[in-house]
Each structure stands twice: as C-alpha cells, then as structure tokens.
Coordinates of C-alpha atoms in Angstrom, one line a residue:
X49 CA 81.5 50.6 81.9
X50 CA 80.3 53.7 83.8
X51 CA 77.8 56.2 82.4
X52 CA 80.5 59.0 82.4
X53 CA 82.7 56.9 80.2
X54 CA 80.0 56.1 77.8
X55 CA 79.1 59.8 77.4
X56 CA 82.7 60.6 76.6
X57 CA 82.8 57.9 74.0
X58 CA 79.6 58.9 72.3
X59 CA 80.2 62.6 72.5
X60 CA 81.1 63.9 69.1
X61 CA 84.8 64.8 68.9
X62 CA 85.8 68.5 68.7
X63 CA 89.5 68.3 68.0
X64 CA 89.2 68.3 64.2
X65 CA 86.9 71.3 64.3
X66 CA 89.3 73.3 66.7
X67 CA 92.3 72.3 64.4
X68 CA 90.3 73.4 61.3
X69 CA 89.4 76.9 62.9
X70 CA 93.1 77.4 63.8
X71 CA 94.3 76.5 60.3
X72 CA 91.7 78.8 58.7
X73 CA 92.6 81.6 61.0
X74 CA 96.3 81.2 60.1
X75 CA 95.4 81.2 56.3
X76 CA 93.4 84.3 56.7
X77 CA 96.3 85.9 58.9
X78 CA 98.8 85.1 56.2
X79 CA 97.0 86.3 53.2
X80 CA 95.5 89.2 55.0
X81 CA 98.9 90.1 56.4
X82 CA 100.5 90.2 52.9
X83 CA 98.0 92.8 51.8
X84 CA 98.3 94.9 55.0
X85 CA 102.2 94.9 54.6
X86 CA 101.9 96.0 51.0
X87 CA 99.3 98.7 51.9
X88 CA 101.7 100.1 54.6
X89 CA 104.6 100.0 52.2
X90 CA 102.7 102.0 49.6
X91 CA 101.5 104.3 52.1
X92 CA 105.1 105.1 53.3
X93 CA 106.7 104.9 49.8
X94 CA 109.6 107.3 49.4
X95 CA 109.9 109.6 46.4
X96 CA 112.4 108.3 43.7
X97 CA 113.7 111.8 43.3
X98 CA 114.7 112.0 46.9
X99 CA 116.3 108.5 46.8
X100 CA 118.3 109.7 43.7
X101 CA 119.4 112.9 45.5
X102 CA 120.6 110.9 48.6
X103 CA 122.3 108.2 46.5
X104 CA 119.9 105.7 48.0
X105 CA 118.3 104.6 44.6
X106 CA 118.8 100.9 44.8
X107 CA 116.6 97.9 43.9
X108 CA 113.9 96.4 46.1
X109 CA 112.5 99.7 47.6
X110 CA 108.9 100.9 47.4
X111 CA 109.0 104.2 45.7
X112 CA 106.8 106.7 44.1
X113 CA 106.8 109.4 41.4
X114 CA 104.2 112.2 41.3
X115 CA 103.5 112.3 37.5
X116 CA 102.6 115.7 36.2
X117 CA 102.9 114.9 32.4
X118 CA 101.8 112.1 30.2
X119 CA 104.4 109.3 30.2
X120 CA 106.3 108.7 27.0
X121 CA 106.8 105.1 26.0
X122 CA 110.2 104.2 24.6
X123 CA 110.7 100.4 25.0
X124 CA 108.8 97.2 24.8
X125 CA 110.3 94.0 26.2
X126 CA 107.4 91.6 25.7
X127 CA 103.8 91.9 24.8
X128 CA 102.8 93.2 28.2
X129 CA 106.1 94.9 29.3
X130 CA 106.2 98.6 28.3
X131 CA 108.6 101.1 29.7
X132 CA 108.0 104.8 29.9
X133 CA 109.7 108.1 30.7
X134 CA 107.7 109.8 33.5
X135 CA 108.2 113.4 34.7
X136 CA 107.2 115.1 37.8
X137 CA 106.1 118.8 38.2
X138 CA 109.8 119.9 38.4
X139 CA 110.4 118.0 35.0
X140 CA 112.7 115.5 36.5
X141 CA 112.7 112.4 34.5
X142 CA 112.3 108.8 35.6
X143 CA 111.8 105.3 34.0
X144 CA 108.7 103.4 35.0
X145 CA 107.0 100.2 33.9
X146 CA 103.2 100.5 34.0
X147 CA 100.3 98.4 33.2
X148 CA 97.9 99.0 30.3
X149 CA 95.1 99.9 32.8
X150 CA 97.3 102.5 34.4
X151 CA 98.2 104.0 31.1
X152 CA 94.6 104.3 30.0
X153 CA 93.7 105.9 33.4
X154 CA 96.5 108.5 32.8
X155 CA 95.3 109.0 29.3
X156 CA 91.8 109.7 30.5
X157 CA 93.1 112.1 33.1
X158 CA 95.1 113.9 30.5
X159 CA 92.2 114.2 28.1
X160 CA 89.8 115.4 30.8
X161 CA 92.2 117.8 32.5
X162 CA 93.2 119.5 29.2
X163 CA 96.7 118.2 29.2
X164 CA 97.3 118.2 32.9
X165 CA 97.6 115.2 35.1
X166 CA 98.3 114.5 38.8
X167 CA 99.1 111.0 39.6
X168 CA 101.0 109.3 42.3
X169 CA 102.7 106.3 40.7
X170 CA 103.8 103.7 43.2
X171 CA 105.8 100.4 42.8
X172 CA 109.1 98.7 43.5
X173 CA 112.5 99.6 42.2
X174 CA 114.6 97.5 40.0
X175 CA 118.0 98.0 38.7
X176 CA 118.1 99.3 35.1
X177 CA 119.6 96.6 32.9
X178 CA 122.2 97.7 30.2
X179 CA 119.8 97.0 27.3
X180 CA 117.1 99.2 28.8
X181 CA 119.6 101.8 29.5
X182 CA 120.8 101.9 26.0
X183 CA 117.3 102.2 24.6
X184 CA 116.5 105.0 27.2
X185 CA 119.5 107.0 26.1
X186 CA 118.7 106.7 22.4
X187 CA 115.0 107.7 22.9
X188 CA 115.9 110.6 25.3
X189 CA 118.6 112.0 22.9
X190 CA 116.2 112.1 20.1
X191 CA 114.4 115.0 21.9
X192 CA 117.6 116.8 23.0
X193 CA 118.8 119.3 20.4
X194 CA 122.0 120.6 22.2
X195 CA 124.8 118.1 21.9
X196 CA 126.2 119.4 25.2
X197 CA 123.2 118.2 27.0
X198 CA 123.0 114.7 25.5
X199 CA 122.7 111.8 27.8
X200 CA 125.6 109.4 27.9
X201 CA 126.6 106.3 29.9
X202 CA 128.6 108.4 32.2
X203 CA 125.9 110.9 33.1
X204 CA 122.8 108.7 32.7
X205 CA 122.4 108.2 36.5
X206 CA 122.4 112.0 37.0
X207 CA 119.4 112.2 34.8
X208 CA 117.2 109.2 35.7
X209 CA 119.0 107.3 38.5
X210 CA 120.0 103.7 38.7
X211 CA 116.6 102.1 39.1
X212 CA 113.2 102.2 37.5
X213 CA 109.8 101.7 39.2
X214 CA 107.7 98.7 38.3
X215 CA 104.1 98.5 39.4
X216 CA 103.5 95.0 37.8
X217 CA 105.6 92.7 40.1
X218 CA 107.3 92.6 43.5
X219 CA 110.9 91.8 44.1
X220 CA 111.7 88.1 44.4
X221 CA 111.7 87.0 48.1
X222 CA 109.7 90.1 49.2
X223 CA 107.8 89.5 52.5
X224 CA 104.4 90.0 50.8
X225 CA 105.2 87.3 48.2
X226 CA 106.3 84.9 51.1
X227 CA 103.2 85.6 53.2
X228 CA 100.9 85.2 50.2
X229 CA 102.7 82.0 49.1
X230 CA 102.5 80.4 52.5
X231 CA 98.9 81.5 52.8
X232 CA 97.9 79.9 49.5
X233 CA 99.7 76.6 50.4
X234 CA 98.0 76.4 53.8
X235 CA 94.7 77.4 52.1
X236 CA 94.6 74.1 50.3
X237 CA 95.2 72.2 53.5
X238 CA 92.5 74.4 55.2
X239 CA 90.0 73.5 52.5
X240 CA 90.7 69.8 52.9
X241 CA 90.3 70.1 56.8
X242 CA 87.0 72.1 56.3
X243 CA 85.6 69.3 54.1
X244 CA 86.6 66.8 56.6
X245 CA 85.3 68.7 59.5
X246 CA 81.9 69.3 57.9
X247 CA 81.7 65.7 56.8
X248 CA 82.4 64.5 60.4
X249 CA 79.8 67.0 61.8
X250 CA 77.1 65.7 59.5
X251 CA 77.8 62.1 60.4
X252 CA 77.8 63.0 64.1
X253 CA 74.5 64.7 63.9
X254 CA 72.9 61.8 62.0
X255 CA 74.1 59.5 64.7
X256 CA 72.9 61.7 67.4
X257 CA 69.4 61.9 65.8
X258 CA 69.2 58.1 65.6
X259 CA 68.0 57.6 69.2
X260 CA 67.4 53.9 68.8
X261 CA 70.9 53.2 67.6
X262 CA 72.4 55.5 70.4
X263 CA 70.4 53.7 73.1
X264 CA 71.6 50.3 71.7
X265 CA 75.2 51.6 71.7
X266 CA 74.9 52.7 75.4
X267 CA 73.6 49.2 76.3
X268 CA 76.5 47.6 74.4
X269 CA 79.1 49.8 76.1
X270 CA 77.5 49.4 79.5
X271 CA 77.9 45.6 79.2
X272 CA 81.6 46.0 78.3
X273 CA 83.8 45.2 81.2
X274 CA 87.2 44.5 79.7
X275 CA 88.6 46.3 76.6
X276 CA 92.1 45.5 75.6
X277 CA 92.0 48.2 72.8
X278 CA 91.1 51.1 75.0
X279 CA 94.4 52.9 74.4
X280 CA 93.7 52.8 70.7
X281 CA 90.2 54.4 71.4
X282 CA 88.6 51.3 70.0
X283 CA 85.8 49.5 71.8
X284 CA 84.7 46.0 70.8
X285 CA 81.2 45.0 71.9
X286 CA 79.0 42.0 70.9
X287 CA 77.6 43.7 67.9
X288 CA 79.8 46.8 67.2
X289 CA 83.3 48.0 66.7
X290 CA 83.3 51.6 67.8
X291 CA 86.3 53.8 66.9
X292 CA 86.3 57.1 68.8
X293 CA 89.2 58.6 66.8
X294 CA 87.5 58.4 63.5
X295 CA 83.9 58.8 65.0
X296 CA 82.8 55.7 62.9
X297 CA 80.7 52.7 63.9
X298 CA 80.9 49.3 62.2
X299 CA 78.6 46.3 62.7

C-alpha cells in the first residue's frame, strides 16, 4: 500500500464534525429565527382599535393596546388565567389577558405615576368565547347607570370588538411555535452529535499521540497488498482490524 493511501486511512475523519456544525447552525437558526420573527411581529403590531374600526379584528393577529388606565379584572378561567378590561387614552375599552407580572408592573406604574400609566400592551388576538362575552357584559353593565347605554349581545362588538388580546400564549400553528418546536427537536439530535463528535476527537488525538502505535499501524498497512474489504473502509492486517468509518482499531 502506498504512503498516500496510508495517510488517508490514518488521518482523523472530519465528516462527523462538519455534519455536527451544520446541525448546530440549523438549530441556532431555527430557535433564533423564532425570536426574530416574534420581535418583528411585535414591533409592527397593529392597534386593536384600528382593527376594530376597519372590521379587521379577527383571531391570529399580533395587536396592541396603549393602556392609559389601570386594567379592571372581571373574569378568571383558571388559577393563572385572568381577563381584564383595558382602556386607552380615548377611553375605548378592550379585553385583554395578561400575566401576573405584567399586572404588577402596571400597578407599580400606577402607584408611582399618581394614577397615570402609559403602557403598550402587545399580544395575539383570539375570538371572544360566548362565556367570556357574557361575563364581560355583566361586569361592564354594573358600572353603566343609564339603561340606554347598557351593553347587549347585539352591540357588544361595537364596544370591545370580536377579539381579545392574549400575551400569555401564541396561536396554534403560528410560525414562531413551529420554528421553535423544530429547533428544540433538532437540538436533541445536535447534542447527541456534539457528544459523538467530541468523543471521536478525543480518541483521534489519543491515537495520534501514541507514536509507537501509529508507526506500527503504518508498517502493517504498508505490508497490506490485497484488501477485499476496501469498499467497506475496513483493513485487515496481520495484527489489526482497522475500521476507517468508525475511526476504531481492534487487535
């Protein structure tokens, strides 16, 4: 066997390292992409009031409300699901679902600002279910003295629209969810590849440092004239079985 062929056989393989780098970059791209898409959506969020005025208030849109008053809670679906009435500077009313942390932030702004707040609330729109609509009508009408101005099923959409804004979840099938989901799945695969790649690198370095063994392998391969397993990247010498694919050596 020629010296050039021997060098190719004993040279540490790079394929797994290249493949690992590609998979890691894909993982970073997918997960990072999900955050970039969401940031861009939030940056370009449309005002819910504008959507209602144009009759474009439908589910699945990234929308915002510029809160000017402390939100008023009127419904609780579960331990962590609270719904509020929110009002902008023009006193138009909307329904929002906010986290406890956001409410505490608004409360702090309210107390420090002597009753005034300025907060851009952003989230995704969801259709108002009938149960929530009923609770909203009952809660709002408690504060309305004039019977002629009471909110009813027929004029409800004129007051708050057909959707509410939720900052706690994203719509099912949303692109950010898909990107993040695929990224997490591939991340597990990437971790396994990184472990395998590092393990192979350590073994290759140990072998390279063992000059005595490397010289012996060169001599064994040099004396190898015929190898019926060459297509399988396997080389049978008098003392060793050398598998190039797995970068392993067995006596």
